[in-house]
GROMACS .gro file of C-alpha atoms in nm:
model
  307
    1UNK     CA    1   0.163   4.420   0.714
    2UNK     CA    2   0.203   4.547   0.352
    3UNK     CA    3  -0.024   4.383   0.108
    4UNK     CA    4   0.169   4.179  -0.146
    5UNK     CA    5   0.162   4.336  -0.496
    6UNK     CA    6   0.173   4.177  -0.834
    7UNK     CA    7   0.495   4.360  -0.867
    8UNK     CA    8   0.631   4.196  -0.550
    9UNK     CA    9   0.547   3.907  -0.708
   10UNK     CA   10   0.703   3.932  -1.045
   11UNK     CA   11   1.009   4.065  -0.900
   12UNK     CA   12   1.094   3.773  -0.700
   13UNK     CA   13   1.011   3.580  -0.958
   14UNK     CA   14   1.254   3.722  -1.181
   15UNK     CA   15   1.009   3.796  -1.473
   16UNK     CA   16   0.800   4.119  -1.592
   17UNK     CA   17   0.469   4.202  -1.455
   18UNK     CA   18   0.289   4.124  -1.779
   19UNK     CA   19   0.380   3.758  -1.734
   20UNK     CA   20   0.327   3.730  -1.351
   21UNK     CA   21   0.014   3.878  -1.509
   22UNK     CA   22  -0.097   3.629  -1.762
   23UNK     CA   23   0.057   3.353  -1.522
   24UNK     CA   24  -0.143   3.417  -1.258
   25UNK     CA   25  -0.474   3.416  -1.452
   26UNK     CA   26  -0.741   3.132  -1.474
   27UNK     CA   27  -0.699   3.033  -1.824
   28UNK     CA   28  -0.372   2.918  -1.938
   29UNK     CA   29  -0.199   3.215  -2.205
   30UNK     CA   30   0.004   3.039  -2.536
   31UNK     CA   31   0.264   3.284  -2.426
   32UNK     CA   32   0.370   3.151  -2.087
   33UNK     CA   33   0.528   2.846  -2.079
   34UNK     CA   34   0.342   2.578  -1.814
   35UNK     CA   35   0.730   2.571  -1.627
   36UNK     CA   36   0.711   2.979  -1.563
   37UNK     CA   37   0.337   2.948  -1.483
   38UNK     CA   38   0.414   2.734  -1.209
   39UNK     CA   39   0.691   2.905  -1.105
   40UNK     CA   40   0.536   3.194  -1.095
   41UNK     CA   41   0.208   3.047  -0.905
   42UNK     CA   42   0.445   2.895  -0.634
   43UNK     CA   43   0.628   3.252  -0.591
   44UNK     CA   44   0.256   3.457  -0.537
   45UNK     CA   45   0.154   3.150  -0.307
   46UNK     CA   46   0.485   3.149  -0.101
   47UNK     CA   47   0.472   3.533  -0.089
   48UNK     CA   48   0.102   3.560   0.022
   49UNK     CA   49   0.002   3.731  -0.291
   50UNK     CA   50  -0.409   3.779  -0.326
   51UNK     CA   51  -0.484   3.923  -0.631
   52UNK     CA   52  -0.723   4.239  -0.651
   53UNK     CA   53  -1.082   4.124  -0.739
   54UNK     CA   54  -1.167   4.518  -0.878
   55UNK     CA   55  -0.903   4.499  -1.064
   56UNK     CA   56  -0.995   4.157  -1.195
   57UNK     CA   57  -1.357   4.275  -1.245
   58UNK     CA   58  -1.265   4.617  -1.506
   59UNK     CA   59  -1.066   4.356  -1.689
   60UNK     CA   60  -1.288   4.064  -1.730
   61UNK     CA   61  -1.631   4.191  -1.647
   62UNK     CA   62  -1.686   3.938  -1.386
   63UNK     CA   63  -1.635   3.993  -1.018
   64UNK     CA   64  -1.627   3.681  -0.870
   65UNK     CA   65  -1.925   3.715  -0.675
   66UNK     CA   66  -2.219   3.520  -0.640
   67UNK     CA   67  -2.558   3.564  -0.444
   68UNK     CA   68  -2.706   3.332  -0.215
   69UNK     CA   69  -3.094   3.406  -0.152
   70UNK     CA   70  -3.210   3.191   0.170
   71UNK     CA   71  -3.560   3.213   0.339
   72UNK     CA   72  -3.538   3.313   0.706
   73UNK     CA   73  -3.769   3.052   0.802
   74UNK     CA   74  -3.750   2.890   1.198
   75UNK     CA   75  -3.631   2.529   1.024
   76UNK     CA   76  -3.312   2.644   0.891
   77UNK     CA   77  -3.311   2.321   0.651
   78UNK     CA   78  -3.120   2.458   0.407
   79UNK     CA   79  -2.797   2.518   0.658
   80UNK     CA   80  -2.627   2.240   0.485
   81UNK     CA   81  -2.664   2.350   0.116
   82UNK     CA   82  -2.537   2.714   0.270
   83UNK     CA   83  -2.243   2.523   0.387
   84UNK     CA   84  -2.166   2.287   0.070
   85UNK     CA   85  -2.229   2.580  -0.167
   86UNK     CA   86  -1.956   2.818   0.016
   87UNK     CA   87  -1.747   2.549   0.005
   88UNK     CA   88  -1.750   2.488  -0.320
   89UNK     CA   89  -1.756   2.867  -0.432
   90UNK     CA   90  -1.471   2.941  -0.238
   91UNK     CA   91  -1.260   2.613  -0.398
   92UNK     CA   92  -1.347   2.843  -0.709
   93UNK     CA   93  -1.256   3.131  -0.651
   94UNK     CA   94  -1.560   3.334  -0.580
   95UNK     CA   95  -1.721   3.519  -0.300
   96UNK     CA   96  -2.033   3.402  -0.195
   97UNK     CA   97  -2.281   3.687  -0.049
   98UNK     CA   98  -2.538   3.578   0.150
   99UNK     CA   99  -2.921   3.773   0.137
  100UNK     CA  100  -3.194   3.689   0.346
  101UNK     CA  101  -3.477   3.667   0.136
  102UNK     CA  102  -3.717   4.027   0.208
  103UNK     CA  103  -4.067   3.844   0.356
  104UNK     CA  104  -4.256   4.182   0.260
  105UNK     CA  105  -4.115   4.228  -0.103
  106UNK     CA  106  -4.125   3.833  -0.143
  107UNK     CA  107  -3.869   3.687  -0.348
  108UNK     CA  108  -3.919   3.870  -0.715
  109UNK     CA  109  -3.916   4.185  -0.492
  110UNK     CA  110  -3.547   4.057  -0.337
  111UNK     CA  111  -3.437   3.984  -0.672
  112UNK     CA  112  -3.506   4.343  -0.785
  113UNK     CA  113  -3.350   4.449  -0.465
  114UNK     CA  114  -3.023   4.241  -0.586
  115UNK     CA  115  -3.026   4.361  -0.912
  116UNK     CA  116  -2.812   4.690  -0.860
  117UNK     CA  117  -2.541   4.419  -0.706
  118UNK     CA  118  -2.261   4.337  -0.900
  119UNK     CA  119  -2.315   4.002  -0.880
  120UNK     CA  120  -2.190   3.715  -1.128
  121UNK     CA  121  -2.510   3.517  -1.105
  122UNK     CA  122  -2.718   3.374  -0.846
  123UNK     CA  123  -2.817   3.088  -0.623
  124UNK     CA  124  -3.187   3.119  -0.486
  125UNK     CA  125  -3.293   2.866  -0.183
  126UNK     CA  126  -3.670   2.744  -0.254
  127UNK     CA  127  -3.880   2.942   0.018
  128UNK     CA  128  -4.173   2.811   0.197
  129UNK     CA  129  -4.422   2.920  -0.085
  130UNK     CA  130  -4.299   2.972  -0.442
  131UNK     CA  131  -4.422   3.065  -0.771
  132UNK     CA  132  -4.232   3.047  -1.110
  133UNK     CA  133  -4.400   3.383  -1.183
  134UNK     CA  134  -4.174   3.496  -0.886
  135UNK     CA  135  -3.877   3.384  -1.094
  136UNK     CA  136  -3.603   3.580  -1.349
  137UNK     CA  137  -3.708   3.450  -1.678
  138UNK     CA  138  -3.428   3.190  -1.814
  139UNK     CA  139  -3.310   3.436  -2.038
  140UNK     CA  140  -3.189   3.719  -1.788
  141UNK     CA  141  -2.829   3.806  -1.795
  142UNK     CA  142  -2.766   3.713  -1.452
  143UNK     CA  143  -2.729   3.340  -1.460
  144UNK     CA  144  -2.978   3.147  -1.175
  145UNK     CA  145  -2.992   2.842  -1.012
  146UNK     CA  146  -3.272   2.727  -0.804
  147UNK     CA  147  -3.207   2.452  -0.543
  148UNK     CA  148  -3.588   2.331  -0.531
  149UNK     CA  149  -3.798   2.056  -0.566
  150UNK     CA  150  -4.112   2.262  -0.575
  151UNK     CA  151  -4.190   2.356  -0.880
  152UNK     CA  152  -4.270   2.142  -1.133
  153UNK     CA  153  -4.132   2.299  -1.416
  154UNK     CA  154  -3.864   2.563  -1.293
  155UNK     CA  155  -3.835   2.876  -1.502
  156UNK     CA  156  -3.453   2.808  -1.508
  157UNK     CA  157  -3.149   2.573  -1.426
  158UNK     CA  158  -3.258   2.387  -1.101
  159UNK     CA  159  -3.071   2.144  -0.860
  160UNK     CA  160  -3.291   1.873  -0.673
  161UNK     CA  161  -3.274   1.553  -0.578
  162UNK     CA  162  -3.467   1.242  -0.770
  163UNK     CA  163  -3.802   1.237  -0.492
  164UNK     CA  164  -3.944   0.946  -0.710
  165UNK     CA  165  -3.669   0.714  -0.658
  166UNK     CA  166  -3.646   0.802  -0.305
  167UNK     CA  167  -4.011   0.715  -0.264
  168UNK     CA  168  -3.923   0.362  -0.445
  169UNK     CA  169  -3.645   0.293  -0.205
  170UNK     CA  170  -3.851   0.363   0.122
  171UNK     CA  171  -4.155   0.109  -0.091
  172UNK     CA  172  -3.886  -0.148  -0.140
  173UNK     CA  173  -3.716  -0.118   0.239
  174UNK     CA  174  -4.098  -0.157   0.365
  175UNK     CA  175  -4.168  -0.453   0.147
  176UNK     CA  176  -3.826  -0.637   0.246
  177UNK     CA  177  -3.984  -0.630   0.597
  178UNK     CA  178  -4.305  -0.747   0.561
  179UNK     CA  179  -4.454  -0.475   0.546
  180UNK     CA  180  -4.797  -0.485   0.316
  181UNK     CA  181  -5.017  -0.170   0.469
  182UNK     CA  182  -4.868   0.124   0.463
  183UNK     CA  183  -4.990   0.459   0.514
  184UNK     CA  184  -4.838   0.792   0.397
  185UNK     CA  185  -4.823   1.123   0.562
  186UNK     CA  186  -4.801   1.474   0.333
  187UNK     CA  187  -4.738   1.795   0.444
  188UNK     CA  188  -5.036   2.048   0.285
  189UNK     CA  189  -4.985   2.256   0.006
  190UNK     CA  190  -4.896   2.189  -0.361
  191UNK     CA  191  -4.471   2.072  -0.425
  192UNK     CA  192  -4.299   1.834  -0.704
  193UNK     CA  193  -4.162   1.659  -0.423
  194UNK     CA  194  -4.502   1.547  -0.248
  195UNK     CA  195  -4.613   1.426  -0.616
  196UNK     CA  196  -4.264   1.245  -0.681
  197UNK     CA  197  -4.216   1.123  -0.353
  198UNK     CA  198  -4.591   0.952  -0.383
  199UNK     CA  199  -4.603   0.840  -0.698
  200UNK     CA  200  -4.242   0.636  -0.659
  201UNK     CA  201  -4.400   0.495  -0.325
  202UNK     CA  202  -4.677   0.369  -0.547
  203UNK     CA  203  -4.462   0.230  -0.805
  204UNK     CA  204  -4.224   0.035  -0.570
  205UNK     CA  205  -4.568  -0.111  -0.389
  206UNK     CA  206  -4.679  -0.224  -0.738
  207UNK     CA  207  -4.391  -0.427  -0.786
  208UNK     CA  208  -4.479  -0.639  -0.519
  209UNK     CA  209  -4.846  -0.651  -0.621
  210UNK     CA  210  -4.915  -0.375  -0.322
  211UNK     CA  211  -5.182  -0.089  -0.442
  212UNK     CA  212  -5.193   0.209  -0.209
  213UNK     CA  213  -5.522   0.387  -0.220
  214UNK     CA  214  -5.609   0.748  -0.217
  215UNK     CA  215  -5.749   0.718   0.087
  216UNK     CA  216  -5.436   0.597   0.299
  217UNK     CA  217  -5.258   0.910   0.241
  218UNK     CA  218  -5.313   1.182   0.523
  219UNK     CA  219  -5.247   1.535   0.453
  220UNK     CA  220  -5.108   1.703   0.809
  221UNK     CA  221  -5.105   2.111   0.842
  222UNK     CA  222  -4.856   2.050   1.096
  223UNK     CA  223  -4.606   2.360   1.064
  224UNK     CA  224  -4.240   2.390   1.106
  225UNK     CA  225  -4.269   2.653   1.374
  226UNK     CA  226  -4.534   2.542   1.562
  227UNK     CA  227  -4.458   2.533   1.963
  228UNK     CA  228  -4.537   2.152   2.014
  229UNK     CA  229  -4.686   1.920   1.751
  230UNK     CA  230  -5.065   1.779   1.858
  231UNK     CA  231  -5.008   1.450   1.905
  232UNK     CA  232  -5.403   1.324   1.994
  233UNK     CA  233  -5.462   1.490   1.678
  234UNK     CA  234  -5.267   1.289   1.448
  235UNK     CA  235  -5.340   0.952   1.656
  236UNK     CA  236  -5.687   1.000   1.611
  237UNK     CA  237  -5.624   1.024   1.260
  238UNK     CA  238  -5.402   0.738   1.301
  239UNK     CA  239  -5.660   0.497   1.461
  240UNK     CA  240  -5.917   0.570   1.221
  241UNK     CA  241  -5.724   0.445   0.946
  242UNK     CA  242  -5.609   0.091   1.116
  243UNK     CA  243  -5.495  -0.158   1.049
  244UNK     CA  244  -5.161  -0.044   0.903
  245UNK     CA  245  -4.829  -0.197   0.951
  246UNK     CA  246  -4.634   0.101   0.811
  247UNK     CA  247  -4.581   0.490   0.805
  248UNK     CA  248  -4.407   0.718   0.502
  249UNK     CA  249  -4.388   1.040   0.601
  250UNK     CA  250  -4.288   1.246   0.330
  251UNK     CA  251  -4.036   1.455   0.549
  252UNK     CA  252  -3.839   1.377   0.823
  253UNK     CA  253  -3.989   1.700   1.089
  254UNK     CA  254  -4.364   1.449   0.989
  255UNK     CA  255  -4.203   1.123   1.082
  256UNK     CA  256  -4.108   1.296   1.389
  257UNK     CA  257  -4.492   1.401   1.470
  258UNK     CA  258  -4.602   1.051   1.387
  259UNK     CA  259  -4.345   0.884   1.641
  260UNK     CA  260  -4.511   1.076   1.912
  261UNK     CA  261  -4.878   1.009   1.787
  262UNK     CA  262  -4.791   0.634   1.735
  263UNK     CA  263  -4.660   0.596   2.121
  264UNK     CA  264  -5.020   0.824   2.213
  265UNK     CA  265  -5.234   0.593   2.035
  266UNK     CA  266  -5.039   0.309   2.193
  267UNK     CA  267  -4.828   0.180   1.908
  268UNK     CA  268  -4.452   0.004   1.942
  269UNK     CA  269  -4.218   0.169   1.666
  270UNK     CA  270  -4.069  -0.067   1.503
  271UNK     CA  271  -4.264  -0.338   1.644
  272UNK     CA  272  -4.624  -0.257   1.569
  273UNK     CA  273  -4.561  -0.035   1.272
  274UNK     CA  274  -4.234   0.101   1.084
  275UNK     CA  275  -4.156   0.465   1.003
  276UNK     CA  276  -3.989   0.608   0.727
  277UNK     CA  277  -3.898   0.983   0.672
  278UNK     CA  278  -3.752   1.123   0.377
  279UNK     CA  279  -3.480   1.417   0.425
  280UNK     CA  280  -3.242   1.260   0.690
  281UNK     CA  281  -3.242   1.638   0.906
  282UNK     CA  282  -3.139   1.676   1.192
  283UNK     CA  283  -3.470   1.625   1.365
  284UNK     CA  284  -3.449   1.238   1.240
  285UNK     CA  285  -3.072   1.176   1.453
  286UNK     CA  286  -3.275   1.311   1.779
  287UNK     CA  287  -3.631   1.114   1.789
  288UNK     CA  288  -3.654   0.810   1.975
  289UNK     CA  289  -3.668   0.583   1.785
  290UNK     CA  290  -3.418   0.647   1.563
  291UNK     CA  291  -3.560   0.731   1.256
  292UNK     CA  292  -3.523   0.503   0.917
  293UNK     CA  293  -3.503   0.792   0.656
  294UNK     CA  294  -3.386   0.887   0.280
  295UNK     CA  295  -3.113   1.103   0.344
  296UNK     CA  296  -3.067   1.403   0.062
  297UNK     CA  297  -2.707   1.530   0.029
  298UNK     CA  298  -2.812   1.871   0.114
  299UNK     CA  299  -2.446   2.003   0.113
  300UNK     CA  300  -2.392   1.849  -0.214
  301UNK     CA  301  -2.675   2.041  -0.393
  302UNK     CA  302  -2.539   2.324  -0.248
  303UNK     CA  303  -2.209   2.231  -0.392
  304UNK     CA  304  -2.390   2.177  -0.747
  305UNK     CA  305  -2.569   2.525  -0.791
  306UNK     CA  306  -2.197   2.713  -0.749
  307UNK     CA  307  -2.013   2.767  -1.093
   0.00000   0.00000   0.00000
């Protein structure tokens, strides 16, 4: 099938291919009246008409193209932000290229890698470790938005959700049940979001007069990948810390590995104790029990970071 030309399309629209031209653009010209731009729009859309993106590039500089840097790690977490931020690129009118992010260079080396791309700007995916020394300093040409909630002060534009008033929430839907002895699990490491998530748990316990103490927060090195999570482990950990009527794990793949260490140390979920997670992944619409959890609209942050 012949591709439809922006001649095609100003001839059967019965005007000259400088209008169809300026019609057919993204920002409205003085020149065309709104009742031929439409016209004009309904023709190319009718007609199949796609307009030619190198073309569109030597005349505006931009080429509609945006890079999406995602970490190839086992617990593709990030699938929905991949899916909301295509979405949203495409409504737009832009490509979106996905680039796995290089494990050997790390992630400035990727971003080097990407630099010889004519790319518009890009959208970078936190990995599982990441430095802000790793990042394009805010004043780089190439616009950049991180979707993290690692850092704690991002080098540029970042889209994340608010961890300290999720932590408040799950402190508040605790409380509401009675429940007055919680204990939180963290994943290891350093991240905003274990700092947020804690410190809005705290402050939603202190409005009821509730003081968690350093001492009833467990730090698990429980990884994503591992083959099967040690469940004796944890309930040991578990036992030594009773009583407690409650358990925030700060992410939902934790809650999971406390479910199963609950039942091994001979808990009843909800009965005994409650669980809250924090994520709402996938992991938390398979565990039995059903998991209480603080969903984040991952598809919506992906939507965010697009143009």
């Amino acid at each position: 099938m012949k591709k439809v030309s922006l001649a095609d399309v100003a001839r059967a629209a019965g005007v000259g291919k400088a209008t169809a031209s300026r019609a057919l653009s993204a920002s409205p010209h003085a020149d065309v009246r709104a009742e031929t731009r439409e016209h004009v729009r309904r023709v190319a859309e009718r007609l199949g008409y796609r307009p030619s993106r190198t073309a569109q590039a030597l005349r505006t500089g931009r080429h509609h193209t945006l890079g999406l840097v995602v970490p190839l790690e086992s617990w593709a977490w990030w699938a929905p932000v991949l899916q909301g931020a295509t979405a949203e690129a495409n409504r737009l009118g832009y490509q979106l290229l996905i680039h796995p992010l290089n494990a050997q260079l790390g992630l400035a080396g990727t971003l080097e890698e990407l630099s010889h791309l004519s790319l518009d700007g890009l959208v970078i995916v936190t990995p599982e470790t990441l430095e802000a020394s790793d990042m394009p300093p805010a004043s780089g040409a190439r616009p950049t938005v991180l979707i993290d909630d690692v850092l704690a002060a991002p080098p540029c534009v970042a889209v994340r959700s608010d961890s300290r008033s999720g932590g408040a929430q799950v402190a508040r839907h605790l409380l509401a049940r009675g429940r007055r002895r919680p204990l939180v699990i963290a994943p290891a490491g350093e991240a905003a979001f274990i700092d947020e998530r804690i410190a809005g748990f705290r402050e939603g316990l202190a409005e009821a007069g509730v003081t968690l103490d350093d001492a009833a927060i467990l730090v698990s090195d429980e990884a994503f990948d591992q083959p099967r999570p040690d469940a004796s482990r944890l309930a040991q950990r578990l036992l030594a810390q009773a009583p407690f009527d409650a358990v925030f794990a700060l992410t939902d793949y934790l809650a999971a590995s406390t479910l199963g260490a609950l039942r091994h140390a001979g808990y009843r979920v909800p009965g005994d104790v409650s669980v809250v997670g924090f994520d709402d992944e996938r992991i938390a619409r398979v565990v039995d029990p059903a998991l209480t959890t603080v969903r984040q609209p991952m598809d919506e942050l992906g939507a965010l970071s697009s143009p």
